[in-house]
Coordinates of C-alpha atoms in Angstrom, one line a residue:
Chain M
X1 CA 27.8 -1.1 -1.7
X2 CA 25.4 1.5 -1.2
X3 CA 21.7 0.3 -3.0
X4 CA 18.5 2.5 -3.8
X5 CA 15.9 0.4 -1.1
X6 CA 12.8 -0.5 -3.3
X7 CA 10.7 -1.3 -0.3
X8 CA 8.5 1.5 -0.3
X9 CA 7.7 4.4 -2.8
X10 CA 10.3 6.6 -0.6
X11 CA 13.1 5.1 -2.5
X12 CA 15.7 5.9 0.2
X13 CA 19.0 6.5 -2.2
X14 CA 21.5 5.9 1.4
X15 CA 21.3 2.3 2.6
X16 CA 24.6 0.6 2.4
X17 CA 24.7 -3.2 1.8
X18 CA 28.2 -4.6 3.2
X19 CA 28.5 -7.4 6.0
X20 CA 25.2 -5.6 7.5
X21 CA 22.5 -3.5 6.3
X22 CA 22.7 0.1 7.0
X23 CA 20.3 2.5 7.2
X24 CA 17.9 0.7 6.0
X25 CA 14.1 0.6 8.3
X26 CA 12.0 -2.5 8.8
X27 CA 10.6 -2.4 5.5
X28 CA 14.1 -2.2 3.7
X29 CA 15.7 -5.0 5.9
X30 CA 13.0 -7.2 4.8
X31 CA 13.5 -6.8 1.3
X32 CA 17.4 -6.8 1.4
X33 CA 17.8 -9.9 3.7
X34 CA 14.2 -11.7 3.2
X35 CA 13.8 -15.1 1.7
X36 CA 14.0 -15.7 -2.2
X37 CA 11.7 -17.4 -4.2
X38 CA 13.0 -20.3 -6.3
X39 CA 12.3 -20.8 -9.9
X40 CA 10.4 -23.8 -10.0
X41 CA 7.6 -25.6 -12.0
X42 CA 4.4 -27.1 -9.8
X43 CA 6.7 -26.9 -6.9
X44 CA 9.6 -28.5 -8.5
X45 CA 13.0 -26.6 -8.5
X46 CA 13.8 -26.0 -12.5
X47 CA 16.1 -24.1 -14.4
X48 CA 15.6 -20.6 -15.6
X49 CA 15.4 -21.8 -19.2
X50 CA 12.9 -24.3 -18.9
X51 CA 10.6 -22.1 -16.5
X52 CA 11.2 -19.8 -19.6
X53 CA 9.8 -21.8 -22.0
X54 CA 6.8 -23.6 -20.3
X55 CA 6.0 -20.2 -18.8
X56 CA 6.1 -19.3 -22.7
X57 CA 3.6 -22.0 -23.9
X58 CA 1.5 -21.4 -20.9
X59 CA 1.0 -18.1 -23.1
X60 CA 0.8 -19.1 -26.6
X61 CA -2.2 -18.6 -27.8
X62 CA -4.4 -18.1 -24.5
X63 CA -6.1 -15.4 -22.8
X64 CA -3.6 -13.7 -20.8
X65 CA -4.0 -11.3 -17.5
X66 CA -1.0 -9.3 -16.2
X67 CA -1.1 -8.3 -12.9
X68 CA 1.4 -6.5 -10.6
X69 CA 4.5 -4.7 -11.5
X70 CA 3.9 -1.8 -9.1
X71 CA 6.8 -3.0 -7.5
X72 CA 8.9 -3.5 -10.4
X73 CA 11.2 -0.8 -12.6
X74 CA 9.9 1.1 -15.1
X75 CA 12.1 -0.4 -17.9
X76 CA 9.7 -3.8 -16.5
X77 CA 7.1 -2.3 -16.8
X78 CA 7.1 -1.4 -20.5
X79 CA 8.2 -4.8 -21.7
X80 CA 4.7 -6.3 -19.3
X81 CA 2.9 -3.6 -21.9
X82 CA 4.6 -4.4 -24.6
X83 CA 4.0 -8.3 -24.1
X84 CA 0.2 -7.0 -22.9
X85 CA 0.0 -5.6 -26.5
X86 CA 1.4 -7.9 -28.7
X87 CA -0.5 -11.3 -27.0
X88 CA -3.5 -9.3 -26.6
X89 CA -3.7 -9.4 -23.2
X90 CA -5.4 -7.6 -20.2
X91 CA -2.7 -5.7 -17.8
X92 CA -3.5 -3.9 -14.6
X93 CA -2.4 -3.3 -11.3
X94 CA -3.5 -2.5 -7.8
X95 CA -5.0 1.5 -9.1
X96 CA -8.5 0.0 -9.7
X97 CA -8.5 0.0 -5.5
X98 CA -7.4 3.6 -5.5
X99 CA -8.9 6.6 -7.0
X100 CA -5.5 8.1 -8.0
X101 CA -5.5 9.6 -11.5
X102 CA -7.5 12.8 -10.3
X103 CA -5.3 13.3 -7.3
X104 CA -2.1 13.0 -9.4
X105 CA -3.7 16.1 -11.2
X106 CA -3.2 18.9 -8.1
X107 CA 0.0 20.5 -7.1
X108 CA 2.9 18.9 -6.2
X109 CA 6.0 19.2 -4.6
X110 CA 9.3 17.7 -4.1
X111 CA 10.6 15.7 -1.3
X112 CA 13.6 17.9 -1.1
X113 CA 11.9 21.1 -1.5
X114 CA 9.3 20.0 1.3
X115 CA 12.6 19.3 3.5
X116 CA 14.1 22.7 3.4
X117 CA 11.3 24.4 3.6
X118 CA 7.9 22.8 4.7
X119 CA 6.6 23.7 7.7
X120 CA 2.3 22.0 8.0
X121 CA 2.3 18.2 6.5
X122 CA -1.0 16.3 6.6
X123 CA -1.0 13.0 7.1
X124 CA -4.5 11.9 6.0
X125 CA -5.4 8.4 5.7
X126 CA -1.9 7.6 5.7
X127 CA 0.4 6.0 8.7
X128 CA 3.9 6.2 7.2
X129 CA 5.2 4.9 10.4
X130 CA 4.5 1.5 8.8
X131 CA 4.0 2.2 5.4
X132 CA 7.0 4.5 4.7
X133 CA 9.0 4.2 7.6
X134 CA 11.6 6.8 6.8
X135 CA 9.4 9.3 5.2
X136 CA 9.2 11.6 8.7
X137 CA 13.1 11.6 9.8
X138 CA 14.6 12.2 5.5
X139 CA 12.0 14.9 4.4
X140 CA 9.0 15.5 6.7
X141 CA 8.9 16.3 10.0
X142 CA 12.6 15.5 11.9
X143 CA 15.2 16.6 9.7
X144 CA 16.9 20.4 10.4
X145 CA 17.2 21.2 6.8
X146 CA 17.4 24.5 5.0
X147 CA 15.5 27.1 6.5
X148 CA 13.9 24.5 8.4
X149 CA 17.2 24.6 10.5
X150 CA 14.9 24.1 14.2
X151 CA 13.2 20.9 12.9
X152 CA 10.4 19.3 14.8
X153 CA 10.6 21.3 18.0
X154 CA 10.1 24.7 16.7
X155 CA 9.9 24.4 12.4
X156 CA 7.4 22.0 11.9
X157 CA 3.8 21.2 12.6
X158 CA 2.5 17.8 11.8
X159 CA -1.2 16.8 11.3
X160 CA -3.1 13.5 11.4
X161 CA -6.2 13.1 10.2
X162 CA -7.5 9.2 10.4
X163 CA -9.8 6.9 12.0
X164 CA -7.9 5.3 13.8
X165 CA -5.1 6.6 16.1
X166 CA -2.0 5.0 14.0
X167 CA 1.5 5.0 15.4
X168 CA 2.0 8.3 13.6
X169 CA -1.1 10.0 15.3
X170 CA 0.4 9.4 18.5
X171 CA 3.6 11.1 17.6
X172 CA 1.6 14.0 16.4
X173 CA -0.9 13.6 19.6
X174 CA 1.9 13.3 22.1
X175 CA 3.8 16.3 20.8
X176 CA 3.8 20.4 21.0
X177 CA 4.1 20.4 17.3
X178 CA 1.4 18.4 16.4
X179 CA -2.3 17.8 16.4
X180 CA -4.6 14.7 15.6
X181 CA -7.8 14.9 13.8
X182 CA -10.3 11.5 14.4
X183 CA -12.2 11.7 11.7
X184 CA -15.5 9.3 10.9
X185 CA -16.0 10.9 6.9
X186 CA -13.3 12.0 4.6
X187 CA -16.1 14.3 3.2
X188 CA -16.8 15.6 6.3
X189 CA -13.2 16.7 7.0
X190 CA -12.7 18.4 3.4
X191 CA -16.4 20.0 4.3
X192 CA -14.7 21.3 7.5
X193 CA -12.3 22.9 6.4
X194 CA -14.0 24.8 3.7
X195 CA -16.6 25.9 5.5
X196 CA -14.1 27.5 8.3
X197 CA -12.7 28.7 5.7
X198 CA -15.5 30.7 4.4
X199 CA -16.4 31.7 8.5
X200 CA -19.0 29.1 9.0
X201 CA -19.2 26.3 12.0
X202 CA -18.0 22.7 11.1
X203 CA -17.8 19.4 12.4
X204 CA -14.1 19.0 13.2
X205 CA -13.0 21.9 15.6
X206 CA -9.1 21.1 15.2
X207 CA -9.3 22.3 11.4
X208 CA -9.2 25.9 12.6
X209 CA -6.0 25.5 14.6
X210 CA -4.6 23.8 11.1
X211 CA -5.8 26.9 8.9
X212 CA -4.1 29.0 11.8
X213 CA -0.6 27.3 11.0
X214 CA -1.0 26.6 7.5
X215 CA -0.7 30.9 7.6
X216 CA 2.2 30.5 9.0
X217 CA 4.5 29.1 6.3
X218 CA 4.3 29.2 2.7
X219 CA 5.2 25.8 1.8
X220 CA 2.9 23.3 3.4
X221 CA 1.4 19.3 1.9
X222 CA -1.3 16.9 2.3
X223 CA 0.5 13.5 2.0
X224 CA -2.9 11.6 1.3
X225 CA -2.7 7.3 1.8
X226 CA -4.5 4.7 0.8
X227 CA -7.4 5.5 3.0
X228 CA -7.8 8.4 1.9
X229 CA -7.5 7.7 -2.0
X230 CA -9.9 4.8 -1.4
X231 CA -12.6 6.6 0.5
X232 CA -13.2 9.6 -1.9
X233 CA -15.1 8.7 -4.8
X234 CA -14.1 11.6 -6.8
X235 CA -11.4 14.6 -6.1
X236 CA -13.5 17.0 -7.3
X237 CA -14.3 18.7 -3.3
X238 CA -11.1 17.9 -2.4
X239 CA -9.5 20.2 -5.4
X240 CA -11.4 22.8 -4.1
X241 CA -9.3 22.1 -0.4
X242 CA -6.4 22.2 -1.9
X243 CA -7.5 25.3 -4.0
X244 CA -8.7 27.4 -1.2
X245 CA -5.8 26.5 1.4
X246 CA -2.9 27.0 -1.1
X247 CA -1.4 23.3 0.1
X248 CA 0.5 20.9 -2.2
X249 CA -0.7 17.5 -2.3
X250 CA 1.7 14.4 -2.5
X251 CA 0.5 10.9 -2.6
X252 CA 2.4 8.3 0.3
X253 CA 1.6 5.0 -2.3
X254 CA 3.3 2.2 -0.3
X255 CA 4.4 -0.1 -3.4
X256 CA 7.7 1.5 -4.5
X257 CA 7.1 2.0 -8.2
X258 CA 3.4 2.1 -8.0
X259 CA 3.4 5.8 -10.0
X260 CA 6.3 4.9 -12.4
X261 CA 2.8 2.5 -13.3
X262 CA 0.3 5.0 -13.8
X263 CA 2.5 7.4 -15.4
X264 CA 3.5 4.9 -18.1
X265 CA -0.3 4.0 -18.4
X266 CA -1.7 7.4 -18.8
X267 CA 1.2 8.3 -21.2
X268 CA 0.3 5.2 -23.3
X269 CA -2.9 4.0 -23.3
X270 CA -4.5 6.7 -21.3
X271 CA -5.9 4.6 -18.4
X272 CA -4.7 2.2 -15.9
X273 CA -6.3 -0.6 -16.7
X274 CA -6.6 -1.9 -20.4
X275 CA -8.0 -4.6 -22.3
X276 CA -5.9 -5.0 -25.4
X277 CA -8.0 -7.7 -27.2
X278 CA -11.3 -5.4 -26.9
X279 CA -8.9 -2.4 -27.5
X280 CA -10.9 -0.9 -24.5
X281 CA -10.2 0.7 -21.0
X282 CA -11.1 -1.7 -18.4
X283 CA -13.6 0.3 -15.9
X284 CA -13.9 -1.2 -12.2
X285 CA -17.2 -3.0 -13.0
X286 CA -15.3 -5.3 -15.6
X287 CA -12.5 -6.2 -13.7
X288 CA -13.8 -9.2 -12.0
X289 CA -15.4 -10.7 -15.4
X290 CA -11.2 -10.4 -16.7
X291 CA -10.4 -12.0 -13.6
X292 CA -13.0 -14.7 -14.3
X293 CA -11.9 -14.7 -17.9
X294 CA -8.4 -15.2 -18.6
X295 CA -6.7 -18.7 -19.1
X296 CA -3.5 -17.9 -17.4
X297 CA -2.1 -14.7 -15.2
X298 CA 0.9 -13.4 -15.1
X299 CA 2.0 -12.0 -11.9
X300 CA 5.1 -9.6 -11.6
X301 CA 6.5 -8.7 -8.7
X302 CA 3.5 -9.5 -6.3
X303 CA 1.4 -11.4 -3.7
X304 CA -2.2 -10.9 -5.1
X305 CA -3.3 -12.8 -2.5
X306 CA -1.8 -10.3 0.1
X307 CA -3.0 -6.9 -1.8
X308 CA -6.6 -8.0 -3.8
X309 CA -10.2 -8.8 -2.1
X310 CA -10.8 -12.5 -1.7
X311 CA -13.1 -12.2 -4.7
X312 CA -10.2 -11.4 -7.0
X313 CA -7.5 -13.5 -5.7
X314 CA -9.4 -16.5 -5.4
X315 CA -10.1 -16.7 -9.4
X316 CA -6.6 -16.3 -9.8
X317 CA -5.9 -19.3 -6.9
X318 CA -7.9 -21.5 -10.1
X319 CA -6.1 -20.4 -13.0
X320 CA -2.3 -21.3 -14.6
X321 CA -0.1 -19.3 -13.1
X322 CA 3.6 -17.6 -14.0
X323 CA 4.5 -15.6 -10.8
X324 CA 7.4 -13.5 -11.5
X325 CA 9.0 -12.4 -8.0
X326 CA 12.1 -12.2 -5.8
X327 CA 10.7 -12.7 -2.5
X328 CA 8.6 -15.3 -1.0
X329 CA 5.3 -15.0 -1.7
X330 CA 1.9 -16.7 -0.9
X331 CA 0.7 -17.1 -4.0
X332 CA 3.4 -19.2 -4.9
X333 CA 3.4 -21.2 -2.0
X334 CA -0.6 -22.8 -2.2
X335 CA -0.9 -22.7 -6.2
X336 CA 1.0 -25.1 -8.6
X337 CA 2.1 -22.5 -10.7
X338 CA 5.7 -21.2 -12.9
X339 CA 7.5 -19.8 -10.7
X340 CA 10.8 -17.5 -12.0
X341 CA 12.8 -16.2 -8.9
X342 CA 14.4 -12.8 -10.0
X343 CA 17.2 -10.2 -8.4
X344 CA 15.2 -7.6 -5.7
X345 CA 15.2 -4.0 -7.4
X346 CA 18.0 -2.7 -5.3
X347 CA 20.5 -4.8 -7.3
X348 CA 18.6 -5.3 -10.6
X349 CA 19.5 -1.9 -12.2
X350 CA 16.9 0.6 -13.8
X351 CA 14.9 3.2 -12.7
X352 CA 11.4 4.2 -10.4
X353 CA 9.9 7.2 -9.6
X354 CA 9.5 7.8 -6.1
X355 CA 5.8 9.3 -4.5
X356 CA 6.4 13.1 -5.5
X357 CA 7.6 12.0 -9.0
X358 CA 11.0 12.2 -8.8
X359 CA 12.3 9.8 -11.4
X360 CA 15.2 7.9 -9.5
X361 CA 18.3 5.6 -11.0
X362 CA 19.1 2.1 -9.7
X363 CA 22.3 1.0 -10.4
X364 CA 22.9 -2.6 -11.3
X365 CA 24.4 -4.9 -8.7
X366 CA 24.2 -8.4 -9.4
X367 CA 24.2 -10.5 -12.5
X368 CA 21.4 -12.7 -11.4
X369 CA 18.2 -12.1 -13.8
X370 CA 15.6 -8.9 -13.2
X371 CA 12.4 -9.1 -13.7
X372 CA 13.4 -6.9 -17.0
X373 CA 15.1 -9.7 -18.3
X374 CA 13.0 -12.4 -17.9
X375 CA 10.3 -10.8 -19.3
X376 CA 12.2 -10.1 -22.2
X377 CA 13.3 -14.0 -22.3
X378 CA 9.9 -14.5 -22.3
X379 CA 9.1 -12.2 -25.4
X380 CA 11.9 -13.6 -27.4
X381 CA 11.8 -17.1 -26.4
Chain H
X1 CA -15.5 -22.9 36.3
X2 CA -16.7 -22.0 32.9
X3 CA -15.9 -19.0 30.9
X4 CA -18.7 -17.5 29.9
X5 CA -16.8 -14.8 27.5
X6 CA -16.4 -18.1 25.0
X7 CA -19.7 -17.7 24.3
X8 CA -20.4 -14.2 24.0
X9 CA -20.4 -12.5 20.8
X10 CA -20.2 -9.0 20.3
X11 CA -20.3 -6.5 17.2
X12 CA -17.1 -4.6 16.6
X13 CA -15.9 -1.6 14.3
X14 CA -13.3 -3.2 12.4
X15 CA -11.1 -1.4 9.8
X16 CA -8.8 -2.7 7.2
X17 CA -5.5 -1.2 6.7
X18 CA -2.4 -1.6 4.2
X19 CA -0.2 0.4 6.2
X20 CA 0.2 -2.1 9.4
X21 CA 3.0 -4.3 9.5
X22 CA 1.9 -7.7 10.5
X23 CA 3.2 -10.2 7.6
X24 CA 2.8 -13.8 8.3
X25 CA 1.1 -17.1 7.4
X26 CA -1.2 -16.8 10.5
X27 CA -4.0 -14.6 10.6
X28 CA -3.3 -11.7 12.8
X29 CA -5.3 -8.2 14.2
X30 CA -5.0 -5.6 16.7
X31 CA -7.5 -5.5 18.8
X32 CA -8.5 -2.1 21.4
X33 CA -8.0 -2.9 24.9
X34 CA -11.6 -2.0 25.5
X35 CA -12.7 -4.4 23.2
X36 CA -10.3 -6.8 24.5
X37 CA -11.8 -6.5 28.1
X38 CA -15.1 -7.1 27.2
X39 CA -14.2 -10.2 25.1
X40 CA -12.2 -11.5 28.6
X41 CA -8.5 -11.3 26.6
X42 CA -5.6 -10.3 28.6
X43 CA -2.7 -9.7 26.6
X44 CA -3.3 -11.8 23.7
X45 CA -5.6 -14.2 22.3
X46 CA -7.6 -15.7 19.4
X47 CA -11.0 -13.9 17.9
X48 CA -13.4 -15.2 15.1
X49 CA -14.9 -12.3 13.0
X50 CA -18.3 -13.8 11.3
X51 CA -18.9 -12.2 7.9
X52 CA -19.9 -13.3 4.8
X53 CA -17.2 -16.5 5.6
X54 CA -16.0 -16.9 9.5
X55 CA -11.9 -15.8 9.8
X56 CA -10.2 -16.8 12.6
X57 CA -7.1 -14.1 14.0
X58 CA -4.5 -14.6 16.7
X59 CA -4.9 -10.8 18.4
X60 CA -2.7 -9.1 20.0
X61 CA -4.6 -6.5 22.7
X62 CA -2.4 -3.2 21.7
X63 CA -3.0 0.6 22.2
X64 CA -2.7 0.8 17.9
X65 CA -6.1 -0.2 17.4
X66 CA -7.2 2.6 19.3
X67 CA -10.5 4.4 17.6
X68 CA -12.0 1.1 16.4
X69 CA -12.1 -2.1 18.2
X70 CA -10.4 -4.2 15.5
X71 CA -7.7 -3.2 13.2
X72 CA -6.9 -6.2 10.6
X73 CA -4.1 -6.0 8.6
X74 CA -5.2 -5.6 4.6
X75 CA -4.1 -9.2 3.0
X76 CA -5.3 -13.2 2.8
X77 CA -7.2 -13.4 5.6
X78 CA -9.1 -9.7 6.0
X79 CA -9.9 -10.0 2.3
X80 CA -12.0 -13.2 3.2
X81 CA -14.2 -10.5 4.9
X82 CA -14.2 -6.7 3.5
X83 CA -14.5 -7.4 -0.3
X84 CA -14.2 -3.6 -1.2
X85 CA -15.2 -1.8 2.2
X86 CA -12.2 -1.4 4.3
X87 CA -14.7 -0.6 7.4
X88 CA -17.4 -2.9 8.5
X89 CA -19.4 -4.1 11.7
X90 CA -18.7 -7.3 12.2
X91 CA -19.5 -9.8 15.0
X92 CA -16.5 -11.3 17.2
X93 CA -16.3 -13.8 19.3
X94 CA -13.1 -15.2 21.8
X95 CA -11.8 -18.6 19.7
X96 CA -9.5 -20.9 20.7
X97 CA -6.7 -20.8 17.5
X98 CA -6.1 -18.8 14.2
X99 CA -6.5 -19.5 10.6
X100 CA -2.7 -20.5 8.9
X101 CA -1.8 -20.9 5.3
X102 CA -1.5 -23.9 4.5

């Protein structure tokens, strides 16, 4: 059968699920053939039903904290609000690490588009190699697409800009079509640019060979990563980049369904993080007090203890727990805690939006639960 | 004889990232072969990194962490050590085994 691979945020729609996995990289192997969780209560293996129903009066009536669900559908998504709203509780995800809402602001383009016709990308802060393994050979920098028939050897020029030389700043390093930038400051690098823009001297000599081949083509992106997101404290410089070069700017989120998340958020409450018993955004400063605060946390589709500072996930290490997952987690292994195994997102049906906001369908494939439907169960119990 | 590189501590440029592949229930890193020299590791080995708490990582000496001297995997165990700062100096030391969930 051929499955939508949930793995990473590049939503490959082509892997093919039959005796083997095809297509599929590292990432998407993993989550196809990786080892389930199992519904179980303090480490005991219970039914779906009972889980349901002590995960329920774990609830009732206490200060709840969702947490997750950037790797879960969007249809899961809006019943965790919906539950967030009606019990009062706190929901977020892993945004409060990023500063993403500005960046989802600047100009965008398609995957596809990008394909046919992108000639510069800019990796910056960002090693897909690992992160999103397939991103460079379906849409960036391999494929012989549209009037991008030449591919990598003649019709497109790859940049790296990181501190650290990453598998994919080697590719770029190592070849004629490519160039990487070690950088020390984000800032500095945005700075750079702007200033050789405006015929001044800057820090990082390589920028003017980039503004030499960003001429070349009209259709060239920045696909900024976590480092890059996390570094800049505001977007407000790097507008003005994107401003002055012309470039479109697409963010390489790793977790697959991390902007189906902040769209729903800004589209309903306006922020990514909100307090529904205060009726109040929840800034960064307060996020540790609602750690620190909440009886019980409810985890979808997540390993806190993989993704959050030691500071964060060790509150939640203390509190009652309801982990709502598919794959093994840690969490679930050192805490006594509700655990509800669920179907992986390639076969639970629904729908994600991939990095560059393309909204994209899942078709069901199994009859075993989704995280939709047990937190619906939950809801109605 | 006794090796002196078990008792040498050095200060490294480490870096957290969430894009390295290195899942597990034992702390792992990449560690510059530079770095790696000066420590005395070959082609693998154990390092503490003393911060705030003392982390202990099975490294693997690899051409990756090229540009800083340790590159640990975002997660359990580098969260022990970065709170929000995904670059810090740190100091390292050779070790004899790594931390494991348990």
């Amino acid at each position: 059968m051929r499955v939508v691979c949930t793995a990473c945020s590049c939503l490959c729609d082509d892997v093919l699920v039959k005796d083997k996995v095809y297509h599929a990289c590292r990432k998407g192997f993993k989550l196809i053939k990786g080892e389930r969780e199992e519904t179980s209560i303090n480490g005991e293996k219970s039914s779906l039903e009972e889980s349901i129903k002590v995960a329920r009066d774990l609830i009732d009536g206490k200060k709840l904290l969702i947490f997750g669900l950037d790797n879960t559908t969007c249809e899961a998504q809006e019943v965790a609000l919906k539950i967030a709203k009606d019990f009062e509780a706190t929901i977020l995800d892993h945004s409060f690490i990023y500063n993403i809402q500005e960046f989802l602001k600047l100009p965008s383009i398609k995957l596809e588009k990008f394909r046919d016709e992108g000639y510069v990308s800019i990796f910056w802060g960002s090693n897909p190699h690992n992160s999103m393994p397939r991103l460079l050979s379906r849409f960036i920098y391999y494929p012989r697409s549209g009037k991008r028939q030449k591919g990598y050897e003649e019709d497109r020029f790859l940049v790296v800009a990181d501190l650290r030389k990453s598998e994919t700043a080697k590719i770029a390093e190592k070849s004629k079509s490519g160039l990487f930038i070690k950088i020390d400051n984000d800032y500095e690098l945005i700075k750079s640019f702007i200033r050789v823009i405006e015929g001044k001297a800057c820090k990082y000599l390589e920028v003017a060979k980039v503004l030499k081949e960003l001429e070349k083509a009209e259709i060239n992106a920045i696909f900024g990563g976590g480092g890059l997101l996390r570094n800049l404290k505001d977007a407000k410089l790097f507008k003005e980049l994107i401003e002055k070069t012309g470039v479109y700017f697409v963010p390489t989120l790793n977790k697959a369904n991390h902007r189906g998340y902040i769209e729903m958020m800004i589209k309903k409450t306006g922020f990514l993080a909100y307090d529904f018993k205060e009726d109040t955004n929840l800034s960064k400063d307060k996020i540790l007090n609602a750690f620190k605060d909440c009886d019980v946390a409810l985890i979808v589709a997540s390993d806190p203890l993989r993704t959050l500072p030691y500071e964060l996930s060790k509150i939640l290490t203390e509190k009652k727990l309801i982990i709502i997952n598919s794959l093994k987690s840690i969490i679930a292994k050192i805490t006594k805690s509700v655990v509800i195994s669920t179907e992986i997102s390639p076969f639970s049906g629904g729908s994600m939006i991939r990095c560059d906001g393309v909204k994209v369908q899942i078709e069901r494939q199994s009859e075993k639960v989704s995280d939709l439907d047990v937190l619906k169960m939950l809801m109605e119990v | 004889m006794l090796d002196f590189t078990k008792l040498m501590k050095f200060e490294a440029k480490i870096v957290v990232v969430d894009d390295i592949l290195l899942d597990g229930e034992v702390a792992r890193a990449l560690i510059s072969k530079e770095f790696a020299k000066k420590l005395g590791i070959n082609k693998s080995g154990f390092i503490k990194i003393i911060r705030n708490n003392s982390v202990c990582f099975e490294v693997k000496v690899s051409e990756f962490a090229d540009g800083v001297d340790v590159v640990l995997p975002s997660g359990y165990f580098s969260a022990k050590l970065h709170g929000m700062d995904k670059v810090f100096l740190a100091e390292v030391e050779k070790c004899e085994s790594a931390d494991t969930i348990s």
